[in-house]
Coordinates of C-alpha atoms in Angstrom, one line a residue:
X1 CA 30.8 0.8 16.3
X2 CA 30.9 4.6 16.9
X3 CA 32.5 5.1 13.5
X4 CA 29.0 4.4 11.9
X5 CA 27.8 7.8 13.2
X6 CA 28.4 10.6 10.6
X7 CA 27.8 14.3 11.1
X8 CA 25.5 14.9 7.9
X9 CA 23.6 13.5 5.2
X10 CA 26.0 14.8 2.7
X11 CA 29.0 13.1 4.4
X12 CA 27.0 9.8 4.4
X13 CA 26.2 10.1 0.7
X14 CA 29.8 10.7 -0.1
X15 CA 31.1 7.7 2.2
X16 CA 28.6 5.4 0.4
X17 CA 30.3 6.3 -3.0
X18 CA 27.0 7.3 -4.6
X19 CA 27.7 8.3 -8.2
X20 CA 25.6 9.4 -11.1
X21 CA 23.5 6.6 -12.7
X22 CA 23.1 4.6 -9.5
X23 CA 20.0 3.5 -7.7
X24 CA 18.7 4.7 -4.3
X25 CA 15.8 3.7 -2.2
X26 CA 13.4 5.0 0.5
X27 CA 10.6 3.5 2.4
X28 CA 7.2 5.3 3.1
X29 CA 6.2 4.5 6.7
X30 CA 6.4 8.3 7.4
X31 CA 3.9 8.8 4.7
X32 CA 2.8 12.3 4.1
X33 CA 4.9 13.5 7.1
X34 CA 8.2 12.5 5.5
X35 CA 11.1 14.9 5.5
X36 CA 13.8 12.4 4.7
X37 CA 13.4 11.8 1.0
X38 CA 13.4 15.5 0.2
X39 CA 16.4 16.4 2.4
X40 CA 18.4 13.5 1.0
X41 CA 17.6 14.5 -2.6
X42 CA 18.6 18.0 -2.0
X43 CA 22.0 16.9 -0.6
X44 CA 22.4 14.6 -3.7
X45 CA 21.6 17.4 -6.0
X46 CA 24.1 19.7 -4.3
X47 CA 26.8 17.1 -4.8
X48 CA 26.1 17.3 -8.6
X49 CA 24.9 13.6 -8.8
X50 CA 22.4 12.9 -11.7
X51 CA 20.5 10.4 -13.7
X52 CA 19.6 8.3 -10.5
X53 CA 16.9 5.6 -10.4
X54 CA 14.7 6.2 -7.3
X55 CA 13.1 3.2 -5.8
X56 CA 10.6 4.3 -3.3
X57 CA 7.9 2.0 -1.7
X58 CA 5.3 4.7 -2.1
X59 CA 5.4 8.5 -2.9
X60 CA 3.1 11.2 -1.4
X61 CA 2.2 14.8 -1.9
X62 CA 5.1 15.7 0.6
X63 CA 7.3 14.6 -2.0
X64 CA 6.3 17.2 -4.6
X65 CA 9.9 18.7 -4.5
X66 CA 10.9 15.7 -6.6
X67 CA 9.5 17.5 -9.6
X68 CA 12.5 19.8 -9.7
X69 CA 14.9 17.0 -9.3
X70 CA 13.2 15.2 -12.2
X71 CA 13.4 18.5 -14.4
X72 CA 17.1 18.9 -13.5
X73 CA 17.8 15.3 -14.3
X74 CA 18.9 14.3 -10.8
X75 CA 16.2 11.6 -11.0
X76 CA 16.1 9.9 -14.3
X77 CA 13.7 6.9 -13.4
X78 CA 11.2 6.1 -10.7
X79 CA 10.2 2.6 -9.4
X80 CA 7.3 2.7 -6.9
X81 CA 4.2 0.9 -5.6
X82 CA 2.0 4.0 -5.1
X83 CA 2.1 7.8 -6.2
X84 CA -0.4 10.2 -4.9
X85 CA -2.2 12.8 -7.1
X86 CA 0.3 15.8 -6.5
X87 CA 3.3 14.1 -8.2
X88 CA 1.1 11.7 -10.2
X89 CA -0.5 14.6 -12.2
X90 CA 2.9 15.9 -13.3
X91 CA 4.0 12.4 -14.3
X92 CA 0.7 12.0 -16.3
X93 CA 1.4 15.4 -18.1
X94 CA 4.7 14.0 -19.3
X95 CA 7.3 15.3 -16.7
X96 CA 9.6 12.3 -17.1
X97 CA 11.4 11.0 -20.2
X98 CA 11.4 7.4 -18.9
X99 CA 8.2 5.7 -17.8
X100 CA 7.5 5.1 -14.2
X101 CA 7.4 1.3 -13.2
X102 CA 4.7 0.6 -10.8
X103 CA 5.0 -2.6 -8.8
X104 CA 2.9 -4.1 -5.8
X105 CA 4.0 -4.3 -2.2
X106 CA 4.9 -7.9 -2.9
X107 CA 6.5 -7.4 -6.2
X108 CA 8.9 -4.7 -5.1
X109 CA 10.6 -6.9 -2.5
X110 CA 10.6 -9.7 -4.9
X111 CA 12.4 -7.8 -7.6
X112 CA 14.9 -6.3 -5.0
X113 CA 15.8 -9.8 -3.7
X114 CA 16.1 -11.3 -7.2
X115 CA 18.4 -8.5 -8.4
X116 CA 15.9 -7.1 -11.0
X117 CA 16.0 -3.7 -9.3
X118 CA 19.3 -3.6 -7.5
X119 CA 19.7 -0.7 -4.9
X120 CA 23.2 0.9 -4.5
X121 CA 22.2 3.0 -1.5
X122 CA 19.1 2.7 0.8
X123 CA 18.1 5.5 3.0
X124 CA 16.1 4.3 5.9
X125 CA 14.2 6.9 8.2
X126 CA 14.2 5.4 11.7
X127 CA 12.2 6.9 14.6
X128 CA 14.7 5.3 16.9
X129 CA 18.3 4.0 16.3
X130 CA 21.4 3.3 18.2
X131 CA 25.0 4.1 17.1
X132 CA 25.4 0.8 15.4
X133 CA 22.2 1.1 13.3
X134 CA 19.9 -1.2 15.2
X135 CA 16.6 0.7 14.5
X136 CA 13.0 0.6 15.2
X137 CA 9.8 2.4 14.2
X138 CA 8.1 1.7 17.6
X139 CA 9.6 4.3 19.7
X140 CA 10.6 8.0 19.6
X141 CA 8.8 11.3 18.8
X142 CA 8.3 10.3 15.2
X143 CA 7.1 6.7 16.0
X144 CA 5.4 5.1 13.0
X145 CA 5.1 1.5 14.2
X146 CA 6.2 -1.3 11.9
X147 CA 9.1 -0.7 9.4
X148 CA 8.1 -3.6 7.2
X149 CA 8.6 -2.0 3.9
X150 CA 12.2 -0.9 4.7
X151 CA 13.4 -4.6 5.3
X152 CA 14.2 -5.6 1.8
X153 CA 16.2 -2.2 1.3
X154 CA 18.1 -3.0 4.3
X155 CA 18.8 -6.6 3.5
X156 CA 19.7 -6.3 -0.2
X157 CA 21.2 -2.6 -0.8
X158 CA 24.9 -2.4 -1.3
X159 CA 25.0 0.4 1.3
X160 CA 22.5 1.4 4.0
X161 CA 22.2 4.7 5.7
X162 CA 20.0 4.9 8.8
X163 CA 18.6 8.4 9.5
X164 CA 17.1 9.0 12.9
X165 CA 15.9 11.9 15.2
X166 CA 16.0 9.6 18.4
X167 CA 19.6 8.3 18.9
X168 CA 19.7 6.0 22.0
X169 CA 22.5 4.1 23.6
X170 CA 23.7 0.8 22.3
X171 CA 22.2 -1.8 22.2
X172 CA 18.7 -1.2 21.1
X173 CA 17.5 -4.7 21.8
X174 CA 14.0 -4.5 20.5
X175 CA 15.2 -3.6 17.0
X176 CA 13.2 -3.9 13.8
X177 CA 16.2 -3.9 11.5
X178 CA 19.6 -5.0 13.0
X179 CA 22.9 -3.4 12.8
X180 CA 24.4 -6.3 10.6
X181 CA 22.8 -4.6 7.5
X182 CA 23.7 -0.8 8.4
X183 CA 26.7 1.1 7.2
X184 CA 26.2 4.5 8.5
X185 CA 23.9 6.3 11.0
X186 CA 23.0 10.0 10.6
X187 CA 21.4 11.8 13.6
X188 CA 19.1 14.7 12.5
X189 CA 16.7 17.0 14.1
X190 CA 13.6 15.5 12.6
X191 CA 12.8 12.8 10.1
X192 CA 9.2 13.8 9.6
X193 CA 6.1 15.5 11.0
X194 CA 4.3 13.0 13.2
X195 CA 0.9 14.6 12.2
X196 CA 1.4 13.3 8.6
X197 CA 3.0 10.0 9.7
X198 CA -0.1 8.8 11.5
X199 CA -3.6 10.2 12.0
X200 CA -5.1 10.3 15.3
X201 CA -8.1 8.2 14.4
X202 CA -9.3 6.4 11.3
X203 CA -13.0 6.9 11.1
X204 CA -15.8 4.5 10.1
X205 CA -18.1 6.1 7.6
X206 CA -21.4 7.6 8.6
X207 CA -22.5 7.8 4.9
X208 CA -25.8 5.8 4.6
X209 CA -24.6 4.4 1.2
X210 CA -21.4 3.4 2.7
X211 CA -23.1 1.6 5.7
X212 CA -25.5 -0.3 3.3
X213 CA -22.4 -1.5 1.4
X214 CA -20.5 -2.4 4.6
X215 CA -23.5 -4.3 6.1
X216 CA -23.8 -6.2 2.8
X217 CA -20.0 -7.0 2.7
X218 CA -20.3 -8.5 6.2
X219 CA -23.2 -10.6 5.2
X220 CA -21.3 -11.9 2.2
X221 CA -18.4 -13.0 4.5
X222 CA -20.8 -14.7 7.0
X223 CA -22.5 -16.7 4.3
X224 CA -19.3 -17.4 2.3
X225 CA -18.4 -20.5 4.3
X226 CA -15.1 -19.0 5.4
X227 CA -16.3 -17.3 8.7
X228 CA -15.4 -20.0 11.3
X229 CA -12.8 -20.5 14.0
X230 CA -9.3 -19.8 12.5
X231 CA -10.6 -17.2 10.1
X232 CA -8.1 -14.7 8.7
X233 CA -8.8 -11.3 7.3
X234 CA -7.6 -8.1 5.9
X235 CA -9.1 -4.8 5.3
X236 CA -8.0 -1.2 4.4
X237 CA -8.3 2.1 6.2
X238 CA -11.3 3.4 4.1
X239 CA -14.5 4.4 5.8
X240 CA -16.7 1.7 4.2
X241 CA -14.2 -1.1 4.6
X242 CA -13.8 -0.2 8.3
X243 CA -17.6 -0.1 8.7
X244 CA -17.7 -3.6 7.1
X245 CA -15.1 -4.7 9.9
X246 CA -17.4 -3.3 12.5
X247 CA -20.4 -5.3 11.3
X248 CA -18.2 -8.4 11.0
X249 CA -16.8 -7.8 14.5
X250 CA -20.5 -7.9 15.8
X251 CA -21.1 -11.2 14.1
X252 CA -17.8 -12.8 15.3
X253 CA -18.6 -11.8 19.0
X254 CA -22.2 -12.8 18.7
X255 CA -21.4 -16.1 17.2
X256 CA -18.2 -16.7 19.3
X257 CA -15.9 -17.0 16.3
X258 CA -12.2 -16.7 17.0
X259 CA -10.1 -15.9 14.0
X260 CA -6.5 -16.5 13.7
X261 CA -5.0 -13.3 12.3
X262 CA -5.7 -10.0 10.7
X263 CA -3.1 -8.5 8.5
X264 CA -1.8 -5.7 6.3
X265 CA -1.7 -1.9 7.2
X266 CA -3.1 -2.1 10.6
X267 CA -5.7 0.4 12.1
X268 CA -7.0 0.9 15.6
X269 CA -10.1 -0.9 14.6
X270 CA -8.2 -4.1 14.0
X271 CA -6.4 -3.5 17.3
X272 CA -9.8 -3.5 18.9
X273 CA -10.7 -6.7 17.3
X274 CA -7.6 -8.3 18.6
X275 CA -8.1 -7.1 22.0
X276 CA -11.8 -8.1 22.0
X277 CA -10.9 -11.7 21.0
X278 CA -11.8 -11.7 17.4
X279 CA -8.3 -12.7 16.4
X280 CA -5.3 -14.2 18.2
X281 CA -2.7 -12.0 16.4
X282 CA -2.0 -9.1 14.1
X283 CA 0.6 -9.4 11.2
X284 CA 1.6 -5.8 10.6
X285 CA 3.6 -4.4 7.7
X286 CA 2.5 -0.8 8.3
X287 CA 0.6 1.0 11.0
X288 CA -2.1 3.5 9.9
X289 CA -2.8 5.3 13.2
X290 CA -1.8 6.1 16.8
X291 CA -3.6 3.1 18.3
X292 CA -1.9 0.7 16.1
X293 CA 1.6 2.3 16.9
X294 CA 0.8 2.0 20.6
X295 CA -0.4 -1.8 20.1
X296 CA 2.7 -2.9 18.3
X297 CA 4.8 -1.3 20.9
X298 CA 3.2 -3.1 23.9
X299 CA 1.2 -6.1 22.7
X300 CA 3.2 -9.4 22.0
X301 CA 0.3 -10.6 19.9
X302 CA 0.9 -7.6 17.5
X303 CA 3.7 -8.7 15.2
X304 CA 5.9 -6.7 12.9
X305 CA 6.4 -8.4 9.5
X306 CA 8.5 -7.5 6.6
X307 CA 7.3 -6.7 3.1
X308 CA 8.7 -10.0 1.9
X309 CA 6.8 -12.0 4.5
X310 CA 3.8 -10.0 3.9
X311 CA 3.4 -10.4 0.1
X312 CA 6.4 -11.3 -1.9
X313 CA 5.7 -14.2 -4.5
X314 CA 9.4 -15.0 -4.4
X315 CA 9.3 -15.9 -0.7
X316 CA 8.8 -19.5 0.2
X317 CA 5.5 -18.4 1.8
X318 CA 3.7 -15.1 2.6
X319 CA 1.0 -13.8 4.8
X320 CA -1.3 -12.9 1.8
X321 CA -1.4 -16.6 0.8
X322 CA -3.0 -17.5 4.2
X323 CA -5.8 -15.0 4.0
X324 CA -9.3 -16.2 3.9
X325 CA -11.1 -12.7 3.2
X326 CA -9.7 -9.4 2.0
X327 CA -11.8 -6.1 1.6
X328 CA -10.6 -3.7 -0.9
X329 CA -11.6 -0.4 -2.6
X330 CA -11.6 0.7 -6.3
X331 CA -11.7 3.9 -8.5
X332 CA -13.0 1.9 -11.4
X333 CA -14.2 -1.7 -12.0
X334 CA -15.1 -3.2 -15.4
X335 CA -17.4 -5.8 -16.4
X336 CA -14.7 -8.3 -16.5
X337 CA -14.0 -7.6 -12.8
X338 CA -10.6 -5.9 -13.5
X339 CA -10.0 -3.1 -10.9
X340 CA -8.2 0.2 -11.4
X341 CA -6.6 1.9 -8.4
X342 CA -3.8 3.7 -10.3
X343 CA -5.6 6.5 -12.1
X344 CA -8.9 8.4 -12.0
X345 CA -11.4 8.0 -14.8
X346 CA -9.6 10.5 -17.0
X347 CA -6.3 8.4 -16.7
X348 CA -4.5 10.8 -14.3
X349 CA -2.1 8.9 -11.9
X350 CA -3.4 9.2 -8.3
X351 CA -2.6 6.0 -6.5
X352 CA -1.2 2.5 -7.1
X353 CA -1.7 -1.0 -6.3
X354 CA 0.2 -1.2 -3.0
X355 CA -1.0 -4.6 -1.7
X356 CA -4.2 -4.6 -3.6
X357 CA -3.3 -7.1 -6.3
X358 CA -1.2 -9.1 -3.8
X359 CA -4.0 -9.8 -1.4
X360 CA -6.5 -10.3 -4.2
X361 CA -4.3 -13.0 -5.7
X362 CA -3.7 -14.7 -2.3
X363 CA -7.0 -14.5 -0.5
X364 CA -9.6 -17.3 -0.9
X365 CA -12.2 -14.4 -1.1
X366 CA -11.3 -11.0 -2.5
X367 CA -14.1 -8.5 -2.3
X368 CA -14.4 -5.0 -3.7
X369 CA -16.5 -2.4 -1.8
X370 CA -17.4 0.5 -4.1
X371 CA -20.4 2.8 -4.8
X372 CA -22.1 2.6 -8.1
X373 CA -20.9 6.2 -8.9
X374 CA -18.8 9.1 -7.6
X375 CA -19.2 12.7 -8.6
X376 CA -21.8 11.6 -11.2
X377 CA -19.3 9.3 -12.8
X378 CA -20.2 5.5 -12.9
X379 CA -17.6 3.2 -11.0
X380 CA -18.5 0.2 -13.2
X381 CA -17.5 0.6 -16.7
X382 CA -16.9 -1.5 -20.0
X383 CA -13.1 -1.2 -19.5
X384 CA -11.0 0.3 -16.8
X385 CA -8.5 2.9 -17.8
X386 CA -5.8 1.0 -16.2
X387 CA -5.8 -2.7 -14.9
X388 CA -4.2 -2.7 -11.4
X389 CA -5.7 -6.1 -10.2
X390 CA -6.9 -8.4 -13.0
X391 CA -10.3 -9.7 -12.9
X392 CA -9.3 -13.3 -12.4
X393 CA -8.4 -12.4 -8.9
X394 CA -11.5 -10.5 -8.0
X395 CA -14.3 -12.6 -6.6
X396 CA -17.2 -10.3 -5.4
X397 CA -18.2 -6.6 -6.0
X398 CA -20.4 -5.0 -3.4
X399 CA -22.4 -2.0 -4.3
X400 CA -25.4 -0.2 -2.7
X401 CA -27.5 -1.7 -5.4
X402 CA -26.5 -5.2 -5.3
X403 CA -23.6 -7.8 -5.2
X404 CA -21.9 -9.1 -8.4
X405 CA -20.0 -12.4 -8.2
X406 CA -17.4 -13.3 -10.8
X407 CA -18.8 -16.0 -13.1
X408 CA -15.8 -18.1 -12.4
X409 CA -17.3 -18.6 -8.8
X410 CA -20.8 -20.0 -9.6
X411 CA -20.9 -22.1 -6.3
X412 CA -20.2 -18.8 -4.4
X413 CA -22.9 -17.0 -6.2
X414 CA -25.5 -19.8 -5.5
X415 CA -24.5 -19.8 -1.8
X416 CA -25.0 -16.1 -1.4
X417 CA -28.3 -16.1 -3.4
X418 CA -29.6 -18.9 -1.2
X419 CA -28.7 -16.8 1.7
X420 CA -31.0 -14.0 0.5
X421 CA -28.2 -11.5 -0.8
X422 CA -29.1 -9.4 -3.7
X423 CA -27.0 -11.1 -6.4
X424 CA -26.9 -9.0 -9.6
X425 CA -25.0 -9.4 -12.9
X426 CA -22.2 -7.0 -13.1
X427 CA -23.5 -5.8 -16.6
X428 CA -26.8 -4.9 -14.9
X429 CA -24.9 -2.9 -12.2
X430 CA -23.2 -0.9 -15.1
X431 CA -26.7 -0.2 -16.7
X432 CA -28.2 0.9 -13.4
X433 CA -25.2 3.3 -12.8
X434 CA -25.5 4.8 -16.4
X435 CA -29.2 5.3 -16.0
X436 CA -28.6 7.5 -13.0
X437 CA -25.5 9.4 -14.3
X438 CA -25.8 8.9 -18.0
X439 CA -23.0 7.4 -20.1
X440 CA -20.0 9.4 -19.7
X441 CA -17.7 10.6 -22.5
X442 CA -14.5 8.6 -22.6
X443 CA -11.5 10.8 -22.5
X444 CA -9.2 9.9 -25.5
X445 CA -6.1 7.8 -24.8
X446 CA -3.0 9.9 -24.5
X447 CA 0.3 9.7 -26.4
X448 CA 3.4 8.2 -25.1
X449 CA 3.7 5.8 -22.2
X450 CA 4.3 7.6 -18.8
X451 CA 4.0 4.5 -16.6
X452 CA 4.0 0.8 -16.8
X453 CA 2.1 -1.3 -14.4
X454 CA 3.7 -4.6 -13.5
X455 CA 1.9 -7.7 -11.7
X456 CA 3.3 -9.0 -8.4
X457 CA 5.2 -11.6 -10.5
X458 CA 6.8 -8.9 -12.8
X459 CA 4.6 -9.5 -15.8
X460 CA 3.2 -6.4 -17.6
X461 CA -0.5 -5.6 -16.7
X462 CA -1.1 -2.3 -18.3
X463 CA 0.4 1.0 -19.3
X464 CA -0.5 4.6 -18.4
X465 CA -0.4 7.2 -21.2
X466 CA 0.4 10.8 -21.1
X467 CA -2.7 13.0 -20.7
X468 CA -4.1 14.8 -23.7
X469 CA -4.3 18.6 -23.4

């Protein structure tokens, strides 16, 4: 058992037999506080290993040093579910020879499990681990809560290295990932900066426009026919979607509705809804703040789930397929209800689907909350720059000037209209926005393809082209 402990990252990399042309993976639970990916990549580069495929569940601004590893051909290809604007702009400007492949949080574990994106060595940053590799994200100075996105890497990689800054005696009985999957354990001084791993609080918007949209979204849920005992729900960590959860909580408490579960990336606000009796359980693939980390550590009703159980279409069932309602954001929406969360309006990479299209496909009611315009640019357009979530999976768009219902849902539109909600054709919302902002000039499409966007089932959805200079 003690033989799993090795003295350094470099030794672990060598013991795993990593060679040029292989595939390595990382998870993103440490988010913008992550030290691990950069440290591992520096050691790999020092060993002279090149032309790697890097499979990361998400990439953040903290991973900007990857630029040099790409330039130096240490990294040849990237598979990911999300990429923030720092690295995203470099990719959009043509940094890589090979195009990035964007998957979803459900599509990634699907393709790992099916052998479509095999992993030679997985590097798992663990806030707590024992000498055999039993590890957890619930404890330690770098606690991040759930390790759900690391499960497929641990289960299917040929070699697995656990990296921890909190080594505890064997056995760690409340382990997320068990020792049976782990080859080596590397103790380090720090796996990340806790200030970047989780925020202290996730705040509800105070913006009047956001509050109008949030209250309208809660009314849509109330009159959808889905809000009853056993109701299931997911929302993101954005200010408007959290405000919608606040209004929804007030309705549920007032009308004594007890839901079954809330899911996804969990915030303290969902923890409050659990503790106040709105739901009987939380299904958590990732914690977004300190209250959620504390809850998953102490509350048996707060369950850690893997990325496979969360959203994989290759699993025999997944949590997203049990959702009644999901609230989502958007950078662009078009008149066919397609949603873009990968690029800005100029086509520069600054995000990714994550679980967006997984939950939209699985939920009975998928709702986008977005203002008509941001920074004098209309959000609703004739055609989004990149399709992240296809319009067939989007049911309702809520703006401050009205609610658009997908024409494929005429019964829902009638139900909401009869309830007094301001139902507006999506083309009219586009016209209202353009009357306020003007019709923006459409930046020209770029040259070669720098990224490909895949659906959760692995089918091509769209491409992202290099920015024109």
